[in-house]
Coordinates of C-alpha atoms and ligand atoms in Angstrom, one line a residue:
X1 CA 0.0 0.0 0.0
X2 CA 2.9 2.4 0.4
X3 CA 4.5 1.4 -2.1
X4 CA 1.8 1.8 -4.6
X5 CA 1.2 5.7 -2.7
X6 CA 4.8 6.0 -3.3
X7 CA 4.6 5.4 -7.3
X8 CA 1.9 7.3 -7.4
X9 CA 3.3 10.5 -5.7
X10 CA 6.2 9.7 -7.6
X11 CA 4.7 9.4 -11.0
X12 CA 2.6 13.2 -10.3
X13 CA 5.8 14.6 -9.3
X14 CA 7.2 13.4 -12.7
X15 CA 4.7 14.6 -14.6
X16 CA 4.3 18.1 -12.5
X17 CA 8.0 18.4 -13.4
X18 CA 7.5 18.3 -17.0
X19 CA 4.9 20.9 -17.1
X20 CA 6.8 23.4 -15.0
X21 CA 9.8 22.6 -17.7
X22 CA 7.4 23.2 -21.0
X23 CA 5.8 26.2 -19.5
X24 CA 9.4 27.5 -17.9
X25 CA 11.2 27.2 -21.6
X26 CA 7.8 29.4 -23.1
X27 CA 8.0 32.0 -21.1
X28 CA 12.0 32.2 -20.8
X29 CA 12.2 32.4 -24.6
X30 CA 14.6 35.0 -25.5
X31 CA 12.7 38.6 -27.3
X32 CA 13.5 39.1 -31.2
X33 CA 16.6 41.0 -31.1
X34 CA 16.0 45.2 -31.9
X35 CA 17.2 44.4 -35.2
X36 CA 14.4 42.4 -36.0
X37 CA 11.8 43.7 -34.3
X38 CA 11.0 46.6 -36.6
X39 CA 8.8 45.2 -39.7
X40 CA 9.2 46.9 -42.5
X41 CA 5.8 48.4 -43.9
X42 CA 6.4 48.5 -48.0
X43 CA 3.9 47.7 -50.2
X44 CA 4.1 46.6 -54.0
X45 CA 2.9 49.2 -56.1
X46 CA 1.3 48.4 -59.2
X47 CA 1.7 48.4 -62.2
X48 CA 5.4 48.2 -61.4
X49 CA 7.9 50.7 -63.7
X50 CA 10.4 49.2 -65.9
X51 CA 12.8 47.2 -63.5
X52 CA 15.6 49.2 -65.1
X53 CA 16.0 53.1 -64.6
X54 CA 16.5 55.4 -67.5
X55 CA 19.0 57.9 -66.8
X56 CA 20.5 60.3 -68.9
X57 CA 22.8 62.2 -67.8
X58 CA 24.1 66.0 -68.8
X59 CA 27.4 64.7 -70.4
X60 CA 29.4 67.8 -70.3
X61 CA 29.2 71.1 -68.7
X62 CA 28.7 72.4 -72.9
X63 CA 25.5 70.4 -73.1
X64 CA 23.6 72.0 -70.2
X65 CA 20.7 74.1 -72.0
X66 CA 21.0 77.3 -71.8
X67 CA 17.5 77.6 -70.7
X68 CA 18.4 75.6 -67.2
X69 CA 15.8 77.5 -64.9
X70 CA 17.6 79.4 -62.7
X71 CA 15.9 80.1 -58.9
X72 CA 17.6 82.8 -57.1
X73 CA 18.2 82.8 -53.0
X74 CA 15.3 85.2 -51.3
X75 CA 17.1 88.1 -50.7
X76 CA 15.2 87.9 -47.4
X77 CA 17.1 85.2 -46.2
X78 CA 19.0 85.9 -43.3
X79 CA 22.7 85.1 -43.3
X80 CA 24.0 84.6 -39.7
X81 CA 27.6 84.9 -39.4
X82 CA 27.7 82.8 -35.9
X83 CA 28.5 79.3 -35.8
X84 CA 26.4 77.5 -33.5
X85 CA 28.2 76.5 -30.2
X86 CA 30.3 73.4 -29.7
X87 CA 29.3 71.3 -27.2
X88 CA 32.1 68.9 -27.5
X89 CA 35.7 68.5 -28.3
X90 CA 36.7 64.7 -29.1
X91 CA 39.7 64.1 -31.9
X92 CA 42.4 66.7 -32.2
X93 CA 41.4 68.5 -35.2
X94 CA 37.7 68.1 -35.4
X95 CA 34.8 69.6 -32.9
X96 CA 32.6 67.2 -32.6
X97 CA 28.8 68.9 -32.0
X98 CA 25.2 66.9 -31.9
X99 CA 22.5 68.0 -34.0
X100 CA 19.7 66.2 -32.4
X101 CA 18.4 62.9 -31.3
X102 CA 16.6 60.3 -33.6
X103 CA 13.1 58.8 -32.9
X104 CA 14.2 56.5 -30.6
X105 CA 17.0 58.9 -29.0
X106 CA 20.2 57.8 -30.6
X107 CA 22.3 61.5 -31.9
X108 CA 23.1 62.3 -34.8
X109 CA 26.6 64.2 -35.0
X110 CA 28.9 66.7 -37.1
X111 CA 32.6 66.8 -37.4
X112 CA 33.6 69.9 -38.0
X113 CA 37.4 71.2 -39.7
X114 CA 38.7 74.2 -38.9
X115 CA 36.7 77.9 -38.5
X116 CA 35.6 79.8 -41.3
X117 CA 33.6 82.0 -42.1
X118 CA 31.7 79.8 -44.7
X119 CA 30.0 76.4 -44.2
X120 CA 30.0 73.5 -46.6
X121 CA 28.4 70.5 -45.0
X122 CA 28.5 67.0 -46.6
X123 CA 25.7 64.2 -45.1
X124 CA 26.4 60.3 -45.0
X125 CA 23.5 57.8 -43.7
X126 CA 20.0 59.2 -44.5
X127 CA 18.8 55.9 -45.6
X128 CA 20.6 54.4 -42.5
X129 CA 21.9 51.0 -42.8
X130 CA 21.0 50.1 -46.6
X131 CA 23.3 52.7 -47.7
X132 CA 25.7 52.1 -44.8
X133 CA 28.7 52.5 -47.6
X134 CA 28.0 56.4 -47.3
X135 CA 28.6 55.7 -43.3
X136 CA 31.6 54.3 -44.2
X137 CA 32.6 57.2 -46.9
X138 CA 32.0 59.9 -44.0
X139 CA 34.2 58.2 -41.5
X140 CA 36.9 57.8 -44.3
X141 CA 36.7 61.8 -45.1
X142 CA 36.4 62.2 -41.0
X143 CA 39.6 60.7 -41.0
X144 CA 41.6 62.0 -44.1
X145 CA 40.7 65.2 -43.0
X146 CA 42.0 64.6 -39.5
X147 CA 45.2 63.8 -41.0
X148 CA 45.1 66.5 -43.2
X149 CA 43.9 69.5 -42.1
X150 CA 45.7 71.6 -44.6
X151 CA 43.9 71.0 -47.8
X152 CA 40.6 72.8 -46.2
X153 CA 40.7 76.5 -47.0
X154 CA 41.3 79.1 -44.2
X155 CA 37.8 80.2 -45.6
X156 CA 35.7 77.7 -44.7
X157 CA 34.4 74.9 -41.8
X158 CA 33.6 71.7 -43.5
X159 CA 31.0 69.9 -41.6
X160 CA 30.8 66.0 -42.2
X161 CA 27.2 64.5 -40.5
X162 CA 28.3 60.6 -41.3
X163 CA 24.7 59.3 -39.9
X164 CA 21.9 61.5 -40.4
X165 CA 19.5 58.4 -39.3
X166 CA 21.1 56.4 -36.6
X167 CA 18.4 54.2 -35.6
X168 CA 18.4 52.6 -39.3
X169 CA 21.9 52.4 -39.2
X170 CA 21.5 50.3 -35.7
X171 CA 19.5 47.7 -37.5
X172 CA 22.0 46.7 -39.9
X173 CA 25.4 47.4 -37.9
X174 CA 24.4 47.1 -34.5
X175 CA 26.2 50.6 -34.1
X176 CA 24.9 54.1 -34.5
X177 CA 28.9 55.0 -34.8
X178 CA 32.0 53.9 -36.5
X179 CA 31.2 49.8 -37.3
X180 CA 33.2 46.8 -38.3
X181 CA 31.8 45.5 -41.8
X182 CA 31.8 42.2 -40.6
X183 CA 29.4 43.6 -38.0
X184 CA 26.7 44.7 -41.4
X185 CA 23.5 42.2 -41.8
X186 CA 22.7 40.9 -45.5
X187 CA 19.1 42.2 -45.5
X188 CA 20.1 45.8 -45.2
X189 CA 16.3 46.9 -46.6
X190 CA 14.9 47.6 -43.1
X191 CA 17.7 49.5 -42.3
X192 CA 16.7 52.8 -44.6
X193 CA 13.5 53.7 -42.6
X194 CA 13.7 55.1 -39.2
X195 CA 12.7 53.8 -36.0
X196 CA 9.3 55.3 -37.0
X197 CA 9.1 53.3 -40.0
X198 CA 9.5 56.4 -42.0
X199 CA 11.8 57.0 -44.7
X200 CA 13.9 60.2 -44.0
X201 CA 14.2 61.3 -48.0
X202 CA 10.5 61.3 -48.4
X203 CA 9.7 63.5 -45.3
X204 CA 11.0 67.0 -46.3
X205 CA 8.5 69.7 -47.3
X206 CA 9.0 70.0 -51.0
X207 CA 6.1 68.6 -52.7
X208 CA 5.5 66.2 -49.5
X209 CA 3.3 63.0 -49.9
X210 CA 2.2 60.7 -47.0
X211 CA 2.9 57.8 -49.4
X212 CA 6.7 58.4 -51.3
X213 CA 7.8 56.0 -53.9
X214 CA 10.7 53.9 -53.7
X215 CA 11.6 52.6 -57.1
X216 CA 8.4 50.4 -57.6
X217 CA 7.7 50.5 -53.6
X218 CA 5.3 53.0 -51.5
X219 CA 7.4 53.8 -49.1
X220 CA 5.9 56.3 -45.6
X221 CA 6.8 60.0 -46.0
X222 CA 5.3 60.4 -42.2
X223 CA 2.2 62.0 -41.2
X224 CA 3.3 65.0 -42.1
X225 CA 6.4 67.2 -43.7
X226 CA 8.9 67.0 -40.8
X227 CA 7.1 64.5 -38.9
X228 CA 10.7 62.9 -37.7
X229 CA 12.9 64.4 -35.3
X230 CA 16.0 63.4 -37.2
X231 CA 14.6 65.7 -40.2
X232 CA 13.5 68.3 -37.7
X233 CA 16.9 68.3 -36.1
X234 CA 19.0 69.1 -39.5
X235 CA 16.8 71.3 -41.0
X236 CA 16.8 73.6 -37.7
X237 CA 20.5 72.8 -37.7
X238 CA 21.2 73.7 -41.0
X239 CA 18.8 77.0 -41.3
X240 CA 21.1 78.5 -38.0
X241 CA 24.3 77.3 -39.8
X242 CA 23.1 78.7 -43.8
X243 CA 26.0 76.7 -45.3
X244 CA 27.3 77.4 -48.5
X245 CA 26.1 73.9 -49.6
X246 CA 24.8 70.5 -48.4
X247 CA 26.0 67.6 -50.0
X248 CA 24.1 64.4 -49.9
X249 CA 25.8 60.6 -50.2
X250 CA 23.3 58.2 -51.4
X251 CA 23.9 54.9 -53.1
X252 CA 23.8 53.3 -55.3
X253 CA 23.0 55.0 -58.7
X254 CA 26.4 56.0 -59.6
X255 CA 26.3 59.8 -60.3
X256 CA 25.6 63.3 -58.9
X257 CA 22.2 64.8 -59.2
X258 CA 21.6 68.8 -59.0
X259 CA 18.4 69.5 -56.7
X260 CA 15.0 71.8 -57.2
X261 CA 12.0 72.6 -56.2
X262 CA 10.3 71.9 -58.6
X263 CA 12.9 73.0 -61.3
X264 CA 16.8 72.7 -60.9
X265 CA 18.5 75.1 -58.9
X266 CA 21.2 76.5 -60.6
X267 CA 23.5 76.8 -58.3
X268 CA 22.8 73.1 -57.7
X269 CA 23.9 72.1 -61.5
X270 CA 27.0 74.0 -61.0
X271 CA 28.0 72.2 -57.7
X272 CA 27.0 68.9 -59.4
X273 CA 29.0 70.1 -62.2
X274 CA 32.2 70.7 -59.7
X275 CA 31.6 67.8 -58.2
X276 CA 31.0 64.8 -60.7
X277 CA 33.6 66.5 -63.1
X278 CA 36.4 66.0 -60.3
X279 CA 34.9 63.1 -59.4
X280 CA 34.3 61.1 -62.4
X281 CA 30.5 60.3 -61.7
X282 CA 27.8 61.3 -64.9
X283 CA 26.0 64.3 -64.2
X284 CA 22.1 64.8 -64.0
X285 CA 20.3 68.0 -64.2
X286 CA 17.6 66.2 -61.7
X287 CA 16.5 62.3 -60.6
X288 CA 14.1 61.5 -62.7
X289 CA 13.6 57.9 -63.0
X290 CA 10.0 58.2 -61.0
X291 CA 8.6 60.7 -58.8
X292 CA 10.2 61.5 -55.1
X293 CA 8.5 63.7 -52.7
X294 CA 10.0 64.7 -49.8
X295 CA 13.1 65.2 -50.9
X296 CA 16.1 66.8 -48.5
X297 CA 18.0 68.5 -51.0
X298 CA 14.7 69.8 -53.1
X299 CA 13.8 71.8 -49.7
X300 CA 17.2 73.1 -48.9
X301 CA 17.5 75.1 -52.5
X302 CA 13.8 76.1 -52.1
X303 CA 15.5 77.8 -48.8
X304 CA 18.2 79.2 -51.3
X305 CA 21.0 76.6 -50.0
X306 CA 22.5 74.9 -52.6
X307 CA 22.2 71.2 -52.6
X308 CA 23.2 67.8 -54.2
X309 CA 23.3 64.5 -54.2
X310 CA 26.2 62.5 -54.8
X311 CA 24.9 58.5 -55.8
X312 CA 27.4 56.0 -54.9
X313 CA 28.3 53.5 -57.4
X314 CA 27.3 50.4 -55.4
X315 CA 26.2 49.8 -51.8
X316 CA 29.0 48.2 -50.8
X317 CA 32.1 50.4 -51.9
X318 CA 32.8 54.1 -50.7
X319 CA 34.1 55.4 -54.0
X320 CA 36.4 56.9 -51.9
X321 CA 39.3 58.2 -54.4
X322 CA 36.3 59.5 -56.7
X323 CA 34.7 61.3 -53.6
X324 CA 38.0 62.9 -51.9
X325 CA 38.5 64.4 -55.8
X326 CA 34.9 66.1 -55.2
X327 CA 35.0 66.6 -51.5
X328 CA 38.7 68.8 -52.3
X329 CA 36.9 70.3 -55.8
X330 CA 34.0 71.3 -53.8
X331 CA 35.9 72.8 -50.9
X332 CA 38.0 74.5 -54.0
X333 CA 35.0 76.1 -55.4
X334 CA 33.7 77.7 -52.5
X335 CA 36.9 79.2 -51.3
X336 CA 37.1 81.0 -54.5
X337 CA 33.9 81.9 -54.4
X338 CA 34.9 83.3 -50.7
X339 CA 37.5 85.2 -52.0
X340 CA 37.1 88.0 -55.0
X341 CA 39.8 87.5 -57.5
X342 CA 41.2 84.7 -56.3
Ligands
LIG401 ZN1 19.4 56.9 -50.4

C-alpha cells in the first residue's frame, strides 16, 4: 500500500515536473533582437515601372541648355555669421557637435574642420543602414581630414554629419557609430527607414506626400512634412548654420544629381558640375527615374541653399578616391567663391 502511494506521488511529481519545464522554456524564450523587431511596412505598387532606370545624364558642362531654370536665393534670407556652439571636443582637429536625437533617441553628429567664415556640410546615412557604404565614406573623409587639415581652405568649416538616421543604421550594424563591416547584416532593406518606419528622404517639405515612392515600392513620407525628429533636427540645424552647400551621399546609382523645387537650382547644377567633373561620376540635371516627394536636397534650394546628391556607385564600396577628388573640388569652389579675385 505504500509502495503503490509512493509510485503514485512519484509518478505526479514526474509529470508536475515536465509541465513546469514546458511552461518554464515558453516563457524564458529569449525577445527578437532590436534588429528584428521593426517590420518593414512597404507595399508593392502596381503596375510596377520598368525594372531598369533610364538615366540620362548631362554629359558635359557644354551640353547644359542654356534655358536651365535658374531660382535665385530670397534676398530675405537671413545670413547669420555665428557658428552654433560646440558642445564637444573629441579628436584633435575636429569639434565634434550633436544636431539632435533620432526617434528612438540615438544622436546624430557633425565633425567639423577648422573655423571659417563659410560652411560646406557634406551628409552620410540618411537611408541608414542600406546605404551604410555612405557611413563608411563619412568616416573615411572624417579621417583624411584629420590627418590633413591643410587642404581645407582658411575660408571655410567643412562639416561631415556621417549618420543622419542612426536608428536605421543600428539595425543593420548594430552601431549608430563607427562599425566593423563584418558587423553589417545581409538584409540591409529595413535599415533605410527610421525607427518610425518612416523613410527620412521622403519627409521633407517640397512637394510632401504621405505615401513616397521607392523605385516600384510606396514607401511612408510620415504623417506630415517633418514628422521625424531626425529631419526636424537638421533642418533647424542647418537654417542657424546657412552653409554654402549641403551635399548628400546616397547609393547606389552611380552619379551626382543637382536638386530643385520643382525645377533645378542653378547653383545646384554648378556644384554637381564641380563635383562629378572631379569626381568622375555622370552628371544629372535632376533624378528622374520616378517621382520623389520629400526630398532633403529639393527643400534646402527652395531655402536658397544649394544642394546635391552624390549617388554611390554600389552599396557596398565608398568610392572613396572618386569622392575625396569632389570633396577637395568642392571645398576649391567655394573658397574661391569666398574670396574676390582669387
Ligand atoms: Zn538613399
Amino acid at each position: 500500500m505504500t509502495r503503490q502511494l509512493h509510485s503514485r506521488l512519484f509518478l505526479f511529481l514526474v509529470l508536475g515536473g515536465l509541465f513546469f519545464l514546458l511552461m518554464g522554456c515558453r516563457t524564458a524564450e529569449p525577445p527578437l533582437p532590436t534588429r528584428m523587431a521593426t517590420a518593414v511596412s512597404v507595399q508593392t505598387f502596381t503596375p510596377r515601372p520598368t525594372a531598369t532606370f533610364t538615366l540620362t545624364p548631362t554629359v558635359t558642362p557644354t551640353a547644359v541648355p542654356s534655358s536651365t531654370p535658374v531660382i535665385q536665393r530670397p534676398s530675405a534670407t537671413p545670413r547669420p555669421t555665428d557658428t552654433p556652439p560646440a558642445t564637444a571636443t573629441t579628436a584633435a582637429n575636429a569639434i565634434t557637435q550633436t544636431v539632435g536625437l533620432s526617434s528612438q533617441a540615438r544622436p546624430i553628429v557633425d565633425y567639423q574642420f577648422k573655423n571659417g567664415p563659410r560652411h560646406v556640410v557634406f551628409v552620410g546615412g540618411m537611408h541608414g543602414g542600406y546605404e551604410w557604404n555612405t557611413i563608411s565614406l563619412a568616416y573615411e573623409a572624417i579621417d583624411y581630414f584629420q590627418a590633413n587639415l591643410d587642404q581645407i581652405p582658411d575660408s571655410l568649416t567643412l562639416h561631415i554629419i556621417p549618420s543622419a538616421n542612426p536608428d536605421g543604421q543600428f539595425l543593420v550594424t548594430g552601431s549608430d557609430g563607427r562599425f566593423a563591416l563584418t558587423a553589417v547584416i545581409s538584409d540591409t532593406v529595413a535599415g533605410r527607414f527610421n525607427g518610425n518606419n518612416v523613410d527620412l528622404n521622403r519627409n521633407w517639405d517640397c512637394n510632401w506626400q504621405a505615401n513616397g515612392l521607392w523605385r516600384d515600392q510606396w514607401v511612408s513620407g510620415g504623417e506630415r512634412p517633418f514628422s521625424e525628429p531626425e529631419n526636424v533636427a537638421l533642418r533647424d540645424y542647418l537654417l542657424a548654420l546657412q552653409p554654402e552647400a549641403v551635399i548628400f551621399w546616397h547609393s547606389a546609382l552611380n552619379g551626382v544629381f543637382a536638386a530643385g523645387c520643382p525645377q533645378t537650382y542653378q547653383p545646384a547644377y554648378d556644384l554637381a558640375e564641380v563635383y562629378g567633373l572631379a569626381g568622375g561620376y555622370p552628371i544629372y540635371e535632376a533624378f528622374t527615374s520616378y517621382p520623389v516627394t520629400g526630398d532633403a536636397s529639393d527643400w534646402l534650394v527652395a531655402q536658397g541653399i544649394t544642394s546635391m546628391t552624390v549617388e554611390l556607385t554600389t552599396h557596398s564600396a565608398t568610392d572613396w578616391r572618386q569622392n575625396l577628388a569632389g570633396m577637395l573640388a568642392t571645398l576649391a569652389y567655394y573658397d574661391r567663391a569666398a574670396i574676390p579675385g582669387k
